[in-house]
PDB file of C-alpha atoms in Angstrom:
ATOM      1  CA  MET A  72     169.857  23.550 225.333  1.00 91.00           C
ATOM      2  CA  SER A  73     172.531  22.117 226.319  1.00 96.00           C
ATOM      3  CA  THR A  74     173.070  19.243 229.051  1.00 98.00           C
ATOM      4  CA  PHE A  75     175.512  20.006 232.110  1.00 98.00           C
ATOM      5  CA  LEU A  76     177.189  17.357 233.858  1.00 98.00           C
ATOM      6  CA  LEU A  77     179.296  18.291 236.916  1.00 99.00           C
ATOM      7  CA  VAL A  78     181.298  16.230 238.973  1.00 99.00           C
ATOM      8  CA  HIS A  79     182.277  17.057 242.143  1.00 98.00           C
ATOM      9  CA  GLY A  80     185.515  16.731 243.318  1.00 98.00           C
ATOM     10  CA  ALA A  81     187.591  14.639 246.080  1.00 98.00           C
ATOM     11  CA  TRP A  82     185.913  14.407 250.191  1.00 98.00           C
ATOM     12  CA  HIS A  83     182.753  16.900 247.973  1.00 98.00           C
ATOM     13  CA  ASN A  84     179.557  15.243 246.856  1.00 98.00           C
ATOM     14  CA  GLY A  85     176.654  16.287 244.030  1.00 98.00           C
ATOM     15  CA  GLN A  86     174.897  18.886 247.311  1.00 98.00           C
ATOM     16  CA  CYS A  87     177.777  21.784 246.548  1.00 98.00           C
ATOM     17  CA  TRP A  88     176.204  22.714 242.746  1.00 98.00           C
ATOM     18  CA  GLU A  89     173.258  23.673 245.089  1.00 98.00           C
ATOM     19  CA  ARG A  90     173.680  27.406 244.007  1.00 98.00           C
ATOM     20  CA  VAL A  91     174.915  26.389 240.484  1.00 98.00           C
ATOM     21  CA  VAL A  92     171.912  24.041 239.429  1.00 98.00           C
ATOM     22  CA  PRO A  93     169.606  26.792 239.130  1.00 98.00           C
ATOM     23  CA  LEU A  94     170.790  29.182 237.107  1.00 98.00           C
ATOM     24  CA  LEU A  95     171.890  27.063 234.628  1.00 98.00           C
ATOM     25  CA  GLU A  96     168.781  25.760 234.817  1.00 98.00           C
ATOM     26  CA  SER A  97     166.571  28.972 234.149  1.00 98.00           C
ATOM     27  CA  ALA A  98     168.563  29.646 230.869  1.00 97.00           C
ATOM     28  CA  GLY A  99     167.207  26.672 229.606  1.00 97.00           C
ATOM     29  CA  HIS A 100     169.405  23.755 229.932  1.00 98.00           C
ATOM     30  CA  ARG A 101     169.909  20.148 231.699  1.00 98.00           C
ATOM     31  CA  VAL A 102     172.446  19.995 234.510  1.00 98.00           C
ATOM     32  CA  PHE A 103     172.861  16.752 236.181  1.00 98.00           C
ATOM     33  CA  THR A 104     174.873  16.756 239.478  1.00 98.00           C
ATOM     34  CA  PRO A 105     175.665  13.221 241.029  1.00 98.00           C
ATOM     35  CA  SER A 106     177.512  12.433 244.075  1.00 98.00           C
ATOM     36  CA  LEU A 107     180.249   9.487 243.286  1.00 98.00           C
ATOM     37  CA  THR A 108     180.311   6.294 245.288  1.00 98.00           C
ATOM     38  CA  GLY A 109     181.114   7.016 249.090  1.00 97.00           C
ATOM     39  CA  TYR A 110     179.690   9.995 249.139  1.00 98.00           C
ATOM     40  CA  GLY A 111     176.440  11.911 249.646  1.00 96.00           C
ATOM     41  CA  ASP A 112     173.095   9.611 249.442  1.00 96.00           C
ATOM     42  CA  LYS A 113     176.017   6.898 248.668  1.00 97.00           C
ATOM     43  CA  ARG A 114     178.740   7.582 251.636  1.00 95.00           C
ATOM     44  CA  HIS A 115     177.338   4.994 252.759  1.00 96.00           C
ATOM     45  CA  LEU A 116     179.634   2.832 249.818  1.00 97.00           C
ATOM     46  CA  LEU A 117     182.415   3.989 251.173  1.00 96.00           C
ATOM     47  CA  SER A 118     185.328   1.096 251.247  1.00 96.00           C
ATOM     48  CA  PRO A 119     188.803   0.299 250.705  1.00 96.00           C
ATOM     49  CA  GLU A 120     187.929  -1.075 246.963  1.00 97.00           C
ATOM     50  CA  VAL A 121     186.414   2.129 245.816  1.00 98.00           C
ATOM     51  CA  GLY A 122     188.868   3.938 243.663  1.00 98.00           C
ATOM     52  CA  LEU A 123     189.165   6.585 240.320  1.00 98.00           C
ATOM     53  CA  GLY A 124     188.022   3.389 238.407  1.00 98.00           C
ATOM     54  CA  THR A 125     184.616   3.072 240.476  1.00 98.00           C
ATOM     55  CA  HIS A 126     183.684   7.022 239.880  1.00 98.00           C
ATOM     56  CA  ILE A 127     184.894   6.511 235.715  1.00 98.00           C
ATOM     57  CA  GLU A 128     182.047   3.997 236.106  1.00 98.00           C
ATOM     58  CA  ASP A 129     179.659   6.495 238.049  1.00 98.00           C
ATOM     59  CA  VAL A 130     179.877   9.037 234.885  1.00 98.00           C
ATOM     60  CA  VAL A 131     179.534   7.208 232.511  1.00 98.00           C
ATOM     61  CA  LYS A 132     177.049   4.499 233.855  1.00 98.00           C
ATOM     62  CA  LEU A 133     174.985   7.855 234.213  1.00 98.00           C
ATOM     63  CA  ILE A 134     175.518   9.292 230.736  1.00 98.00           C
ATOM     64  CA  HIS A 135     174.511   5.800 229.267  1.00 98.00           C
ATOM     65  CA  GLU A 136     171.521   5.665 231.576  1.00 98.00           C
ATOM     66  CA  GLU A 137     169.791   8.714 231.091  1.00 98.00           C
ATOM     67  CA  ASP A 138     171.087   8.809 227.002  1.00 98.00           C
ATOM     68  CA  LEU A 139     172.961  11.884 227.322  1.00 98.00           C
ATOM     69  CA  THR A 140     174.612  13.349 224.151  1.00 98.00           C
ATOM     70  CA  GLU A 141     176.477  16.593 223.458  1.00 98.00           C
ATOM     71  CA  VAL A 142     177.612  17.250 227.070  1.00 98.00           C
ATOM     72  CA  VAL A 143     179.360  19.871 228.584  1.00 98.00           C
ATOM     73  CA  LEU A 144     181.207  18.051 231.587  1.00 98.00           C
ATOM     74  CA  VAL A 145     182.451  19.783 233.768  1.00 98.00           C
ATOM     75  CA  GLY A 146     185.103  18.384 237.124  1.00 98.00           C
ATOM     76  CA  HIS A 147     186.088  20.364 240.148  1.00 98.00           C
ATOM     77  CA  SER A 148     189.168  19.914 241.906  1.00 97.00           C
ATOM     78  CA  TYR A 149     190.568  15.852 241.786  1.00 98.00           C
ATOM     79  CA  ALA A 150     187.299  15.167 238.956  1.00 98.00           C
ATOM     80  CA  GLY A 151     189.578  16.838 236.715  1.00 98.00           C
ATOM     81  CA  LEU A 152     191.027  12.873 236.322  1.00 98.00           C
ATOM     82  CA  VAL A 153     187.763  11.870 236.693  1.00 98.00           C
ATOM     83  CA  ILE A 154     186.456  13.725 233.151  1.00 98.00           C
ATOM     84  CA  SER A 155     189.185  13.209 231.738  1.00 98.00           C
ATOM     85  CA  SER A 156     188.842   9.068 232.000  1.00 98.00           C
ATOM     86  CA  VAL A 157     185.030   9.265 230.657  1.00 98.00           C
ATOM     87  CA  ALA A 158     186.069  11.269 228.116  1.00 98.00           C
ATOM     88  CA  ASN A 159     188.623   8.583 227.214  1.00 98.00           C
ATOM     89  CA  GLU A 160     185.496   5.704 227.286  1.00 98.00           C
ATOM     90  CA  VAL A 161     182.445   8.078 225.606  1.00 98.00           C
ATOM     91  CA  PRO A 162     184.429  11.134 223.623  1.00 98.00           C
ATOM     92  CA  GLU A 163     181.555  10.644 220.996  1.00 98.00           C
ATOM     93  CA  ARG A 164     179.079  11.554 224.400  1.00 98.00           C
ATOM     94  CA  ILE A 165     180.370  14.861 225.130  1.00 98.00           C
ATOM     95  CA  ALA A 166     181.400  18.159 223.476  1.00 98.00           C
ATOM     96  CA  HIS A 167     183.065  20.137 226.104  1.00 98.00           C
ATOM     97  CA  LEU A 168     185.853  19.577 229.203  1.00 98.00           C
ATOM     98  CA  VAL A 169     185.803  22.708 231.712  1.00 98.00           C
ATOM     99  CA  TYR A 170     188.745  22.025 234.581  1.00 98.00           C
ATOM    100  CA  LEU A 171     186.995  24.084 237.497  1.00 98.00           C
ATOM    101  CA  ASP A 172     190.279  24.718 239.069  1.00 97.00           C
ATOM    102  CA  ALA A 173     191.228  21.067 238.360  1.00 98.00           C
ATOM    103  CA  MET A 174     193.508  18.864 238.445  1.00 97.00           C
ATOM    104  CA  VAL A 175     194.706  18.449 234.499  1.00 97.00           C
ATOM    105  CA  PRO A 176     196.522  14.725 234.038  1.00 97.00           C
ATOM    106  CA  GLU A 177     198.898  13.470 231.318  1.00 97.00           C
ATOM    107  CA  HIS A 178     197.625   9.384 230.210  1.00 98.00           C
ATOM    108  CA  GLY A 179     199.147   6.925 233.274  1.00 98.00           C
ATOM    109  CA  GLU A 180     199.421   9.621 235.542  1.00 98.00           C
ATOM    110  CA  THR A 181     197.239   9.745 239.012  1.00 98.00           C
ATOM    111  CA  ALA A 182     196.404  12.919 241.572  1.00 97.00           C
ATOM    112  CA  ILE A 183     199.639  12.150 243.239  1.00 97.00           C
ATOM    113  CA  ASP A 184     201.574  12.770 239.838  1.00 97.00           C
ATOM    114  CA  VAL A 185     199.374  16.183 239.047  1.00 96.00           C
ATOM    115  CA  GLN A 186     199.477  16.873 243.118  1.00 95.00           C
ATOM    116  CA  PRO A 187     202.365  16.151 244.309  1.00 94.00           C
ATOM    117  CA  MET A 188     201.366  17.531 247.683  1.00 92.00           C
ATOM    118  CA  THR A 189     198.418  15.054 247.447  1.00 94.00           C
ATOM    119  CA  GLN A 190     201.225  11.551 248.731  1.00 95.00           C
ATOM    120  CA  ASN A 191     201.481  14.008 252.085  1.00 94.00           C
ATOM    121  CA  LEU A 192     197.679  13.268 253.505  1.00 93.00           C
ATOM    122  CA  ILE A 193     198.152   9.623 252.208  1.00 96.00           C
ATOM    123  CA  ASP A 194     200.920   9.309 254.535  1.00 95.00           C
ATOM    124  CA  LEU A 195     199.162  10.938 257.024  1.00 92.00           C
ATOM    125  CA  ALA A 196     196.487   8.445 256.570  1.00 93.00           C
ATOM    126  CA  ALA A 197     198.891   6.177 256.880  1.00 93.00           C
ATOM    127  CA  LYS A 198     199.587   6.441 260.092  1.00 91.00           C
ATOM    128  CA  SER A 199     195.696   6.049 261.432  1.00 87.00           C
ATOM    129  CA  ASP A 200     193.796   3.666 262.156  1.00 85.00           C
ATOM    130  CA  SER A 201     191.966   3.373 258.509  1.00 89.00           C
ATOM    131  CA  ALA A 202     195.199   3.943 256.000  1.00 93.00           C
ATOM    132  CA  TRP A 203     192.810   3.735 253.448  1.00 96.00           C
ATOM    133  CA  ARG A 204     191.455   6.841 253.768  1.00 95.00           C
ATOM    134  CA  VAL A 205     192.183  10.196 253.561  1.00 96.00           C
ATOM    135  CA  PRO A 206     189.885  12.855 255.530  1.00 95.00           C
ATOM    136  CA  PRO A 207     189.022  16.030 254.445  1.00 94.00           C
ATOM    137  CA  LEU A 208     191.969  18.893 254.838  1.00 90.00           C
ATOM    138  CA  PRO A 209     191.226  21.075 257.979  1.00 91.00           C
ATOM    139  CA  GLU A 210     189.544  24.554 257.875  1.00 93.00           C
ATOM    140  CA  MET A 211     192.463  26.884 258.099  1.00 92.00           C
ATOM    141  CA  PRO A 212     192.187  30.792 259.271  1.00 90.00           C
ATOM    142  CA  ALA A 213     190.518  33.403 256.520  1.00 86.00           C
ATOM    143  CA  PRO A 214     191.494  34.077 253.432  1.00 88.00           C
ATOM    144  CA  PHE A 215     191.644  30.347 253.190  1.00 92.00           C
ATOM    145  CA  GLY A 216     189.130  28.778 255.084  1.00 95.00           C
ATOM    146  CA  LEU A 217     187.153  25.448 254.573  1.00 96.00           C
ATOM    147  CA  PHE A 218     188.457  24.863 250.913  1.00 96.00           C
ATOM    148  CA  GLY A 219     188.019  28.817 249.694  1.00 95.00           C
ATOM    149  CA  VAL A 220     184.969  29.189 252.282  1.00 97.00           C
ATOM    150  CA  THR A 221     184.615  31.803 254.659  1.00 96.00           C
ATOM    151  CA  GLU A 222     181.828  32.616 256.008  1.00 96.00           C
ATOM    152  CA  PRO A 223     180.696  31.135 259.139  1.00 97.00           C
ATOM    153  CA  ALA A 224     176.512  29.491 257.482  1.00 97.00           C
ATOM    154  CA  ASP A 225     178.723  27.923 254.663  1.00 98.00           C
ATOM    155  CA  VAL A 226     181.567  26.641 256.543  1.00 97.00           C
ATOM    156  CA  ALA A 227     178.977  24.909 258.450  1.00 97.00           C
ATOM    157  CA  TRP A 228     176.483  23.806 255.301  1.00 98.00           C
ATOM    158  CA  LEU A 229     179.916  22.484 253.777  1.00 98.00           C
ATOM    159  CA  ARG A 230     180.986  20.535 256.411  1.00 97.00           C
ATOM    160  CA  ALA A 231     178.629  18.225 256.956  1.00 96.00           C
ATOM    161  CA  MET A 232     178.422  17.377 253.289  1.00 96.00           C
ATOM    162  CA  LEU A 233     182.069  16.176 253.235  1.00 97.00           C
ATOM    163  CA  SER A 234     183.120  12.376 253.420  1.00 95.00           C
ATOM    164  CA  ASP A 235     187.150  10.868 253.785  1.00 96.00           C
ATOM    165  CA  GLN A 236     188.691  10.048 250.238  1.00 97.00           C
ATOM    166  CA  PRO A 237     189.526   6.445 249.626  1.00 97.00           C
ATOM    167  CA  VAL A 238     193.607   6.346 248.809  1.00 97.00           C
ATOM    168  CA  ARG A 239     192.522   4.089 245.657  1.00 97.00           C
ATOM    169  CA  CYS A 240     190.970   7.054 244.612  1.00 98.00           C
ATOM    170  CA  LEU A 241     194.629   8.691 244.680  1.00 97.00           C
ATOM    171  CA  GLN A 242     196.811   6.134 243.570  1.00 97.00           C
ATOM    172  CA  GLN A 243     195.080   4.975 240.247  1.00 98.00           C
ATOM    173  CA  PRO A 244     196.344   6.013 236.845  1.00 98.00           C
ATOM    174  CA  VAL A 245     193.925   7.321 234.491  1.00 98.00           C
ATOM    175  CA  ARG A 246     194.028   5.702 230.585  1.00 97.00           C
ATOM    176  CA  LEU A 247     193.851   8.391 228.541  1.00 98.00           C
ATOM    177  CA  ASP A 248     194.994   6.668 225.245  1.00 97.00           C
ATOM    178  CA  ASN A 249     191.786   7.513 222.711  1.00 98.00           C
ATOM    179  CA  PRO A 250     192.948   9.596 219.631  1.00 97.00           C
ATOM    180  CA  ALA A 251     189.624  10.553 220.113  1.00 98.00           C
ATOM    181  CA  ALA A 252     189.045  12.381 223.222  1.00 98.00           C
ATOM    182  CA  ASP A 253     191.954  15.084 222.416  1.00 97.00           C
ATOM    183  CA  MET A 254     189.358  16.804 219.781  1.00 97.00           C
ATOM    184  CA  ILE A 255     186.959  17.389 222.539  1.00 98.00           C
ATOM    185  CA  PRO A 256     187.490  21.741 223.133  1.00 98.00           C
ATOM    186  CA  ARG A 257     188.347  22.429 226.385  1.00 98.00           C
ATOM    187  CA  THR A 258     187.753  24.997 228.906  1.00 98.00           C
ATOM    188  CA  HIS A 259     190.519  26.321 232.739  1.00 98.00           C
ATOM    189  CA  ILE A 260     188.207  28.013 235.502  1.00 98.00           C
ATOM    190  CA  HIS A 261     191.030  28.912 237.649  1.00 97.00           C
ATOM    191  CA  CYS A 262     190.240  30.203 240.919  1.00 97.00           C
ATOM    192  CA  VAL A 263     192.954  32.835 242.158  1.00 95.00           C
ATOM    193  CA  GLY A 264     194.396  34.608 245.028  1.00 85.00           C
ATOM    194  CA  VAL A 265     193.869  32.620 247.654  1.00 81.00           C
ATOM    195  CA  GLU A 266     195.934  29.140 247.229  1.00 81.00           C
ATOM    196  CA  PRO A 267     197.254  27.546 249.795  1.00 79.00           C
ATOM    197  CA  LYS A 268     200.484  26.745 250.946  1.00 78.00           C
ATOM    198  CA  GLY A 269     202.076  23.370 249.547  1.00 77.00           C
ATOM    199  CA  ILE A 270     198.835  23.887 246.581  1.00 84.00           C
ATOM    200  CA  THR A 271     200.863  24.219 242.535  1.00 84.00           C
ATOM    201  CA  ARG A 272     198.594  24.548 239.203  1.00 90.00           C
ATOM    202  CA  ARG A 273     200.639  23.677 236.107  1.00 90.00           C
ATOM    203  CA  PRO A 274     200.553  25.675 233.425  1.00 93.00           C
ATOM    204  CA  VAL A 275     198.085  25.124 231.297  1.00 96.00           C
ATOM    205  CA  PRO A 276     199.268  25.032 227.586  1.00 95.00           C
ATOM    206  CA  ALA A 277     199.181  27.305 224.884  1.00 96.00           C
ATOM    207  CA  ILE A 278     197.987  24.976 222.403  1.00 96.00           C
ATOM    208  CA  GLN A 279     195.260  22.029 223.445  1.00 95.00           C
ATOM    209  CA  PRO A 280     194.999  18.277 222.283  1.00 94.00           C
ATOM    210  CA  ASN A 281     192.238  19.571 219.335  1.00 95.00           C
ATOM    211  CA  GLY A 282     194.966  22.089 218.625  1.00 95.00           C
ATOM    212  CA  SER A 283     193.170  24.969 219.295  1.00 96.00           C
ATOM    213  CA  LEU A 284     194.339  27.879 221.086  1.00 97.00           C
ATOM    214  CA  ALA A 285     193.999  27.516 225.123  1.00 96.00           C
ATOM    215  CA  ARG A 286     190.714  29.157 227.219  1.00 97.00           C
ATOM    216  CA  VAL A 287     191.765  30.094 230.179  1.00 98.00           C
ATOM    217  CA  TRP A 288     189.739  32.049 232.921  1.00 98.00           C
ATOM    218  CA  GLU A 289     189.668  33.504 236.823  1.00 97.00           C
ATOM    219  CA  LEU A 290     187.420  33.637 239.533  1.00 97.00           C
ATOM    220  CA  PRO A 291     189.033  35.835 242.028  1.00 97.00           C
ATOM    221  CA  THR A 292     188.237  33.280 244.865  1.00 96.00           C
ATOM    222  CA  GLY A 293     188.955  30.457 247.207  1.00 95.00           C
ATOM    223  CA  HIS A 294     188.458  26.567 245.943  1.00 96.00           C
ATOM    224  CA  ASP A 295     185.120  25.973 246.197  1.00 97.00           C
ATOM    225  CA  CYS A 296     183.792  28.666 244.095  1.00 98.00           C
ATOM    226  CA  MET A 297     180.651  27.059 242.973  1.00 98.00           C
ATOM    227  CA  ILE A 298     179.902  28.045 246.863  1.00 98.00           C
ATOM    228  CA  THR A 299     181.591  31.518 246.995  1.00 98.00           C
ATOM    229  CA  MET A 300     180.941  32.618 243.654  1.00 98.00           C
ATOM    230  CA  PRO A 301     177.733  30.418 241.938  1.00 98.00           C
ATOM    231  CA  THR A 302     176.866  33.250 239.476  1.00 98.00           C
ATOM    232  CA  GLU A 303     179.776  34.390 238.346  1.00 98.00           C
ATOM    233  CA  LEU A 304     180.500  30.337 237.584  1.00 98.00           C
ATOM    234  CA  CYS A 305     177.679  30.104 236.228  1.00 98.00           C
ATOM    235  CA  GLU A 306     178.271  32.653 233.459  1.00 98.00           C
ATOM    236  CA  LEU A 307     181.818  31.036 232.441  1.00 98.00           C
ATOM    237  CA  LEU A 308     180.024  27.845 232.250  1.00 98.00           C
ATOM    238  CA  LEU A 309     177.289  29.298 230.211  1.00 97.00           C
ATOM    239  CA  LYS A 310     180.231  31.119 227.954  1.00 96.00           C
ATOM    240  CA  ALA A 311     182.304  27.545 227.360  1.00 92.00           C
ATOM    241  CA  LEU A 312     179.223  26.408 225.201  1.00 90.00           C
TER     242      LEU A 312
END
């Protein structure tokens, strides 16, 4: 039995993993899908003070409170910054890192460094009455939809769970200075074929920080693959063990 800790990306909450959880549990694994501060059941805590550091603390606290070890830590999108930082804090508790269509930062980088178009969103927010919060990306015509989700019922379900993203989350740099974290195996899963204009993805280095060859898998779907291809995603997560 493995322990999966699935961390949602910007604007989302832990509910987005709803279709993946039973598949992992039916395979005999424990699964945690926390909502980060400002989202889901913690939506009321959204404030200008919420930043990347807040979300790192959310996950580290959960790991300690539940006394989790040998964790398969999965980060979607923005949460690539979160899981990288969590691994830096508690590497002894992490067995594997999975970057799910995620930002993969270097030491000292912000979300803006990893995904430059993020600055455009911040600039737009700065012109509003609530300059500290970035609203979710709008739905686009198919095949892009809402974060790659196009089925009307799924779009409505997803839209209901989205919250604004505090600007501070996107401007705080990661601290990745613990050599022990470099030894943790990594898997990268990319959603391909439905990439909106302006979104860039850094190539994954052929050699990973622990010296192993890069392991990169692809899913032919939009960004929110946990909604559009939960079965296929689950198969890859189990393959990563």
